[in-house]
PDB file of C-alpha atoms in Angstrom:
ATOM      1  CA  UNK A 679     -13.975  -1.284 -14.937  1.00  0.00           C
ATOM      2  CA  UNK A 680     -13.472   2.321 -16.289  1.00  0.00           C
ATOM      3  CA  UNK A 681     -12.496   3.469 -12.927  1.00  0.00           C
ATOM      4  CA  UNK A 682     -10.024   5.910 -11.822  1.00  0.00           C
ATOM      5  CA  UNK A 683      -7.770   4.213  -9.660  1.00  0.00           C
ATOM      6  CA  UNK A 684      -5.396   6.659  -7.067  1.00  0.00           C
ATOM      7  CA  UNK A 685      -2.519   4.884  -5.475  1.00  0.00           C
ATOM      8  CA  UNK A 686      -1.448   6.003  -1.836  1.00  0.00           C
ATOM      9  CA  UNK A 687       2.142   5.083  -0.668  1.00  0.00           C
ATOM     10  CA  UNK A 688       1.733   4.973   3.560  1.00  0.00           C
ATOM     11  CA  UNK A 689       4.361   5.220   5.815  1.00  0.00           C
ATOM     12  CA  UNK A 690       5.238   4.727   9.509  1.00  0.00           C
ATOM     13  CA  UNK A 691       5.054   8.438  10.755  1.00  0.00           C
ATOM     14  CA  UNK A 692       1.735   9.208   9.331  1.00  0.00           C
ATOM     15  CA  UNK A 693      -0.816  10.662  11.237  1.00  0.00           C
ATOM     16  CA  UNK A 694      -4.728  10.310  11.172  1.00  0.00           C
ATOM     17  CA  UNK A 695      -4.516  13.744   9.063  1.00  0.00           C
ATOM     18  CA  UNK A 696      -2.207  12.648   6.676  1.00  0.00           C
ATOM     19  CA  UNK A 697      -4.183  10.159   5.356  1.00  0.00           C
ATOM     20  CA  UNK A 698      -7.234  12.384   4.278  1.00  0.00           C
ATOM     21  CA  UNK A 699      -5.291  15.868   4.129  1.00  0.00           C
ATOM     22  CA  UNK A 700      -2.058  17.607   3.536  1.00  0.00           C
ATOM     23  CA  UNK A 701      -1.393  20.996   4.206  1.00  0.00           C
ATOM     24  CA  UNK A 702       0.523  23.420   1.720  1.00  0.00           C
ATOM     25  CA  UNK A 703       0.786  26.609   0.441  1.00  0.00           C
ATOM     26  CA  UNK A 704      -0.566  28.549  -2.276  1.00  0.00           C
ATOM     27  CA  UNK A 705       0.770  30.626  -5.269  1.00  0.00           C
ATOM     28  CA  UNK A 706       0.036  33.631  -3.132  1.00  0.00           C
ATOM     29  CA  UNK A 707       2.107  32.087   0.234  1.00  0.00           C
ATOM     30  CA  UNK A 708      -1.473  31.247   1.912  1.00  0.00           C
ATOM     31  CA  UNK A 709      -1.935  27.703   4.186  1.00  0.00           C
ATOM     32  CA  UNK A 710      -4.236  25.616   1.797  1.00  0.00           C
ATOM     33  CA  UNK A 711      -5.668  21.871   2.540  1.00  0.00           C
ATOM     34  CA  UNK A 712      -5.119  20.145  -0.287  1.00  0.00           C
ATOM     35  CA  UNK A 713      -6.903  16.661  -0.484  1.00  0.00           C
ATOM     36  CA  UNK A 714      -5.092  12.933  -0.161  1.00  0.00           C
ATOM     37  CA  UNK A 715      -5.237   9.919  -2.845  1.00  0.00           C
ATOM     38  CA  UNK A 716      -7.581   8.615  -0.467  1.00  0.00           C
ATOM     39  CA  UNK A 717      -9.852  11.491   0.605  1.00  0.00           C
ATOM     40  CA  UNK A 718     -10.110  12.237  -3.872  1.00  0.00           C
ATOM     41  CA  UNK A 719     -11.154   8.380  -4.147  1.00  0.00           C
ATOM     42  CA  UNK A 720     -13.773   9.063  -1.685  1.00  0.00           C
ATOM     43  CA  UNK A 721     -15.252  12.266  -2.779  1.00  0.00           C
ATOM     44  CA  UNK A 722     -15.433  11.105  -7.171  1.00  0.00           C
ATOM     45  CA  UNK A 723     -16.257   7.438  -5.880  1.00  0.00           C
ATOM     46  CA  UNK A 724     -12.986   6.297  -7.666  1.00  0.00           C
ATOM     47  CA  UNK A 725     -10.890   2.853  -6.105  1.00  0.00           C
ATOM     48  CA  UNK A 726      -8.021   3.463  -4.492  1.00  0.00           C
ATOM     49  CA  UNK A 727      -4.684   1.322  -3.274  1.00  0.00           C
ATOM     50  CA  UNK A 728      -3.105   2.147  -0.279  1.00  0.00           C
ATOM     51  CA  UNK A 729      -0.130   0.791   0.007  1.00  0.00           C
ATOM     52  CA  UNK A 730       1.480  -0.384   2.961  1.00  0.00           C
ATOM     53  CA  UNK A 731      -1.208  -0.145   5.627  1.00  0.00           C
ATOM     54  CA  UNK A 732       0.473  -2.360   8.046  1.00  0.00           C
ATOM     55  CA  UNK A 733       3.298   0.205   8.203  1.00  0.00           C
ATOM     56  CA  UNK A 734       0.687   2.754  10.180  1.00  0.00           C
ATOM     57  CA  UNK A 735       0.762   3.064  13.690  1.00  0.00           C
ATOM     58  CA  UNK A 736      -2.532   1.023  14.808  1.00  0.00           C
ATOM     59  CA  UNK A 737      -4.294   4.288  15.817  1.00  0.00           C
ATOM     60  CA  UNK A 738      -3.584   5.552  12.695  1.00  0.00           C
ATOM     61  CA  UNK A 739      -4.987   2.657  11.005  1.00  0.00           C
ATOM     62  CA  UNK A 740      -8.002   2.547  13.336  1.00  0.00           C
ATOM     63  CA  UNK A 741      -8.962   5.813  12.417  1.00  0.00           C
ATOM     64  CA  UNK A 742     -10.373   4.662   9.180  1.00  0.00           C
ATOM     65  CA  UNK A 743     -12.693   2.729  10.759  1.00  0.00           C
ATOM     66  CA  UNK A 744     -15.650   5.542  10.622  1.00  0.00           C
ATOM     67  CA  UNK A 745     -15.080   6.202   6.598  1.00  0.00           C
ATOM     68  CA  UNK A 746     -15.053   1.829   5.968  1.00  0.00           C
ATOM     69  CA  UNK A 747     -17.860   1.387   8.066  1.00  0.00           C
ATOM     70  CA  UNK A 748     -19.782   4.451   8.331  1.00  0.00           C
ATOM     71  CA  UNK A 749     -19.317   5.332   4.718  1.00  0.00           C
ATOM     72  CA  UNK A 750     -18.351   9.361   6.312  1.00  0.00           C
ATOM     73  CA  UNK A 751     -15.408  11.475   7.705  1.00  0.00           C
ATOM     74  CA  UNK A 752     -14.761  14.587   9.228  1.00  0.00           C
ATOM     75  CA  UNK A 753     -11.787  16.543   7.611  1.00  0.00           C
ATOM     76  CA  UNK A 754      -8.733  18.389   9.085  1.00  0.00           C
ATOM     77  CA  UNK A 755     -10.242  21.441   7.519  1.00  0.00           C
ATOM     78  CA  UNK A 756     -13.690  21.218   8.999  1.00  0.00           C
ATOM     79  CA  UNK A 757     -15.681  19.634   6.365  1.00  0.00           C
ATOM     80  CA  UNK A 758     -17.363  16.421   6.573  1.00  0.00           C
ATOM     81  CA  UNK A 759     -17.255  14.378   3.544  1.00  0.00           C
ATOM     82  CA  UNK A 760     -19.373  11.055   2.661  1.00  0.00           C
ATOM     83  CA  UNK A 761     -18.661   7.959   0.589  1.00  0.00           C
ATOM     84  CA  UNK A 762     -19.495   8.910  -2.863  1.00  0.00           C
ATOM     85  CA  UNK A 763     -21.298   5.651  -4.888  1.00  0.00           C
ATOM     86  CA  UNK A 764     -18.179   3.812  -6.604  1.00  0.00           C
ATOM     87  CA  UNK A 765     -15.668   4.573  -4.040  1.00  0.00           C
ATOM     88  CA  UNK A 766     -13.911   1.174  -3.277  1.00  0.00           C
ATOM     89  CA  UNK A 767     -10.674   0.914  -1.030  1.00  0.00           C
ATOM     90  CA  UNK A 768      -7.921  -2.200  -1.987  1.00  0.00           C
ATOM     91  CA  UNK A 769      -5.000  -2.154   0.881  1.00  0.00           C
ATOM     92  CA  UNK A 770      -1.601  -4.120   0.477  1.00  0.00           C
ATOM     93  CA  UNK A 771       0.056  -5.264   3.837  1.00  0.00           C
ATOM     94  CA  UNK A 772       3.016  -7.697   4.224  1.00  0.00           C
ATOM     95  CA  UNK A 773       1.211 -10.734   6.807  1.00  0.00           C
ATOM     96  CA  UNK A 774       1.384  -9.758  10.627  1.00  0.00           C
ATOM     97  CA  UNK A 775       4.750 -11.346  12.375  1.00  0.00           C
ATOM     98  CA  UNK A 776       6.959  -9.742  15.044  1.00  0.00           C
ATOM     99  CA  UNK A 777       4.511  -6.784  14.612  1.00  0.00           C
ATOM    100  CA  UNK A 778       0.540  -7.968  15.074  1.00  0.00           C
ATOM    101  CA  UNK A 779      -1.198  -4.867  13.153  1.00  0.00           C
ATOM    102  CA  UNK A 780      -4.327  -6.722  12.432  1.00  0.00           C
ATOM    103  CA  UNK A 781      -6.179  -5.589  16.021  1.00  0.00           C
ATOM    104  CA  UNK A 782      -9.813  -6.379  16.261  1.00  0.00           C
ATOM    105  CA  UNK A 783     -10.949  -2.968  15.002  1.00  0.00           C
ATOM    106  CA  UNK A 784      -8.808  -3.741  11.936  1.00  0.00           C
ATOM    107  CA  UNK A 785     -10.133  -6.958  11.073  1.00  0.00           C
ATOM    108  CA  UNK A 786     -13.272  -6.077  10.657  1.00  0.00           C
ATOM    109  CA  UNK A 787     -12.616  -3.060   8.424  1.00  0.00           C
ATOM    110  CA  UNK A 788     -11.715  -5.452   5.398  1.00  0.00           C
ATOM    111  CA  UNK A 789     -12.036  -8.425   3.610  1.00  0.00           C
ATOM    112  CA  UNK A 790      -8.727 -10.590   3.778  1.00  0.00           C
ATOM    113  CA  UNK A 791      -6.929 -11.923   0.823  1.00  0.00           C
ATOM    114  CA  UNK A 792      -3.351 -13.593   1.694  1.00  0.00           C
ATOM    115  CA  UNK A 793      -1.574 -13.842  -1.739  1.00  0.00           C
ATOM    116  CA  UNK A 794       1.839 -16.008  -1.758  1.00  0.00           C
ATOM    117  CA  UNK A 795       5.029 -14.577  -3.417  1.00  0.00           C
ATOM    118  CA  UNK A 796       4.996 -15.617  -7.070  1.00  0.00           C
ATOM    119  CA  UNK A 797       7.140 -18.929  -7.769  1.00  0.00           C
ATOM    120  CA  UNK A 798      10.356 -18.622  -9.569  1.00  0.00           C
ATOM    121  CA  UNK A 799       8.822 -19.930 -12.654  1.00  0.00           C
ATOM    122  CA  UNK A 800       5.933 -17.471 -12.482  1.00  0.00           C
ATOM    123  CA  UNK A 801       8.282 -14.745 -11.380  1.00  0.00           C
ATOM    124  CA  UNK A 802      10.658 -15.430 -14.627  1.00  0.00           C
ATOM    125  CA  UNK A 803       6.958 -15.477 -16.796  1.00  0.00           C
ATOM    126  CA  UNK A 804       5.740 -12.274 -15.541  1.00  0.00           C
ATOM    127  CA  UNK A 805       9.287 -10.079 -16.322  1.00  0.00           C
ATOM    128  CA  UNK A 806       9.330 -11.131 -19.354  1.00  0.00           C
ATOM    129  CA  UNK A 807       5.852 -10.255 -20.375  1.00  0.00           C
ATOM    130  CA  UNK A 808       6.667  -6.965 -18.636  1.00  0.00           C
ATOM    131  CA  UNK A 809      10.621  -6.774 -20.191  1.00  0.00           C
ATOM    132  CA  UNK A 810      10.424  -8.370 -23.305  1.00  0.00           C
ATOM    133  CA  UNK A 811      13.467  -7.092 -24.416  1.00  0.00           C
ATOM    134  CA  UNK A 812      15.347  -8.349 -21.629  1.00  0.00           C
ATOM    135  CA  UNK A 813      17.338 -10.869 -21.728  1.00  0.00           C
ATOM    136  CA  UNK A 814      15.982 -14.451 -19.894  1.00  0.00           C
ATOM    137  CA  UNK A 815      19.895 -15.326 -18.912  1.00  0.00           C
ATOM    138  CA  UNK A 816      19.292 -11.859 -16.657  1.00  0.00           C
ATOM    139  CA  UNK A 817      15.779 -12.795 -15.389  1.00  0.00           C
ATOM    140  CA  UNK A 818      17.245 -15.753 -14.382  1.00  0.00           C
ATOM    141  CA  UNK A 819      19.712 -14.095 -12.230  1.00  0.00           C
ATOM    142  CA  UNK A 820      17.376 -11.685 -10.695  1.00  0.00           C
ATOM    143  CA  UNK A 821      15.066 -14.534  -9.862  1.00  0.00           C
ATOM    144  CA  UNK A 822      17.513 -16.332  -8.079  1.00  0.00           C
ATOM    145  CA  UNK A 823      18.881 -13.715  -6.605  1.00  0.00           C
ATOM    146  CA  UNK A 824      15.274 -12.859  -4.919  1.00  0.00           C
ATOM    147  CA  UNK A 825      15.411 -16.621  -4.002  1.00  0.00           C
ATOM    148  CA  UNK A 826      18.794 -16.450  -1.782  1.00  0.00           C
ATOM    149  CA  UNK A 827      17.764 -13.359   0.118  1.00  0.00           C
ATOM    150  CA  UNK A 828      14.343 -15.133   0.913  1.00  0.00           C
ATOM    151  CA  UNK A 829      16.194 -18.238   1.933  1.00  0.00           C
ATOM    152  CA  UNK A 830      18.662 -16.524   4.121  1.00  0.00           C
ATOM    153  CA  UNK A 831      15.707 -13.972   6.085  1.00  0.00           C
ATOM    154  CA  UNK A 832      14.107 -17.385   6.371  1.00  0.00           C
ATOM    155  CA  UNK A 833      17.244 -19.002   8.106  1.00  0.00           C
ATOM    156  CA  UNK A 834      17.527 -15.563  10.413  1.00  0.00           C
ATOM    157  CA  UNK A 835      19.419 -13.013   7.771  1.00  0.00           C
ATOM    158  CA  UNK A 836      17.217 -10.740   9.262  1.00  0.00           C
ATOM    159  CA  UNK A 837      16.724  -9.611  13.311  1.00  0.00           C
ATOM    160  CA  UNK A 838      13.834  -7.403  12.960  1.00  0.00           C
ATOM    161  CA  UNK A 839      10.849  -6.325  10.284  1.00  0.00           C
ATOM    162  CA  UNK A 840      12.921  -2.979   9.140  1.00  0.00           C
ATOM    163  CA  UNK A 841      15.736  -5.588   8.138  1.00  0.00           C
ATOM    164  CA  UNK A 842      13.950  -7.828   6.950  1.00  0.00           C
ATOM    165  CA  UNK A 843      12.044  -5.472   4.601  1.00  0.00           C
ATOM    166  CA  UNK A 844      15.707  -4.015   3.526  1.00  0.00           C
ATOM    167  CA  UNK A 845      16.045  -7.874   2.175  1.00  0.00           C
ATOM    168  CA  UNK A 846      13.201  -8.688   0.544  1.00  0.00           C
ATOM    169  CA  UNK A 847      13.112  -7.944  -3.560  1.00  0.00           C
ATOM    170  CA  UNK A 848       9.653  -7.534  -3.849  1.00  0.00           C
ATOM    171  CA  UNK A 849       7.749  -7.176  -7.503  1.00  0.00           C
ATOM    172  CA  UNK A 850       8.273  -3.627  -7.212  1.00  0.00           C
ATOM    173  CA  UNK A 851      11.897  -3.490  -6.303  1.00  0.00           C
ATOM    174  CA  UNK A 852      12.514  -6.314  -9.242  1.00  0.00           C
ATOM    175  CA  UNK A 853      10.878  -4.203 -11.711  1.00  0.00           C
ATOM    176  CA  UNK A 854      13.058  -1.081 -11.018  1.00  0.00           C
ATOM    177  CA  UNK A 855      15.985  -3.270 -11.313  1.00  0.00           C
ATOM    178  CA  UNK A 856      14.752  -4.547 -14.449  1.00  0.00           C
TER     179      UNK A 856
END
């Protein structure tokens, strides 16, 4: 679509703050606000991914509920900034289990799409569109490799969501092996 898109990596410790502003210095040694992934995507009304959003604590989370629904925000630094025309926000979350991070003020911040893990056949197709130099005997491996550890968190590998997460070779994990 001709759009700038600006992906945001989240993680657990993250703050309300974090997600629109971080602080830093200047060349001069001087406390400057610089502006988040997210808080840019808002002010040039460009898309962006954050990553992860079931990893935020759920006040965290919740307190992106005035900028979704609202379309405004007030900043760290003071300023107040408003949903510029364009500005569209995609977030990637592993499904609820142990940990139910979808709460009610959640929900109703975004449209859902559950997407299912890619089959091994589809897996196999799309790394060697993206590695076509690789060889398909090592795909092959990978692939089935990604299809043990899934089998064995299914039959309890795993004892909590950290472990679990330490186990699963997602798309992005497969590609860096690749």
């Amino acid at each position: 679509y001709g759009k700038k898109v600006e992906l945001f990596s989240l993680y657990p410790d993250m703050t309300s703050r974090d997600l629109l502003m971080t602080r830093g210095t200047d060349d001069n040694g001087n406390t400057v606000w610089r502006p988040t992934p997210l808080t840019r995507a808002v002010q040039k009304g460009n898309w962006v991914i954050l990553d992860g959003i079931d990893k935020l604590a759920k006040d965290t989370l919740t307190s992106l509920a005035l900028l979704m629904e609202q379309g405004q925000v007030d900043l760290p630094d003071g300023n107040r900034i408003h949903v510029t025309e364009g500005f569209r926000c995609l977030s990637l979350a592993h499904p609820p289990d142990e940990v139910q991070w979808i709460t009610p003020e959640v929900s109703t911040m975004f449209h859902w799409i559950q997407v299912d893990p890619y089959s091994s056949s589809e897996l196999e197709r799309v790394l060697s569109a993206l590695h076509p130099n690789m060889d398909l005997t090592a795909i092959r491996k990978i692939v089935q490799l990604r299809d043990r550890l899934d089998d064995a968190i299914a039959h309890g590998a795993a004892d909590s969501s950290a472990e679990k997460d330490s186990l699963v070779l997602s798309l992005r994990k497969i590609k860096h092996v690749c």
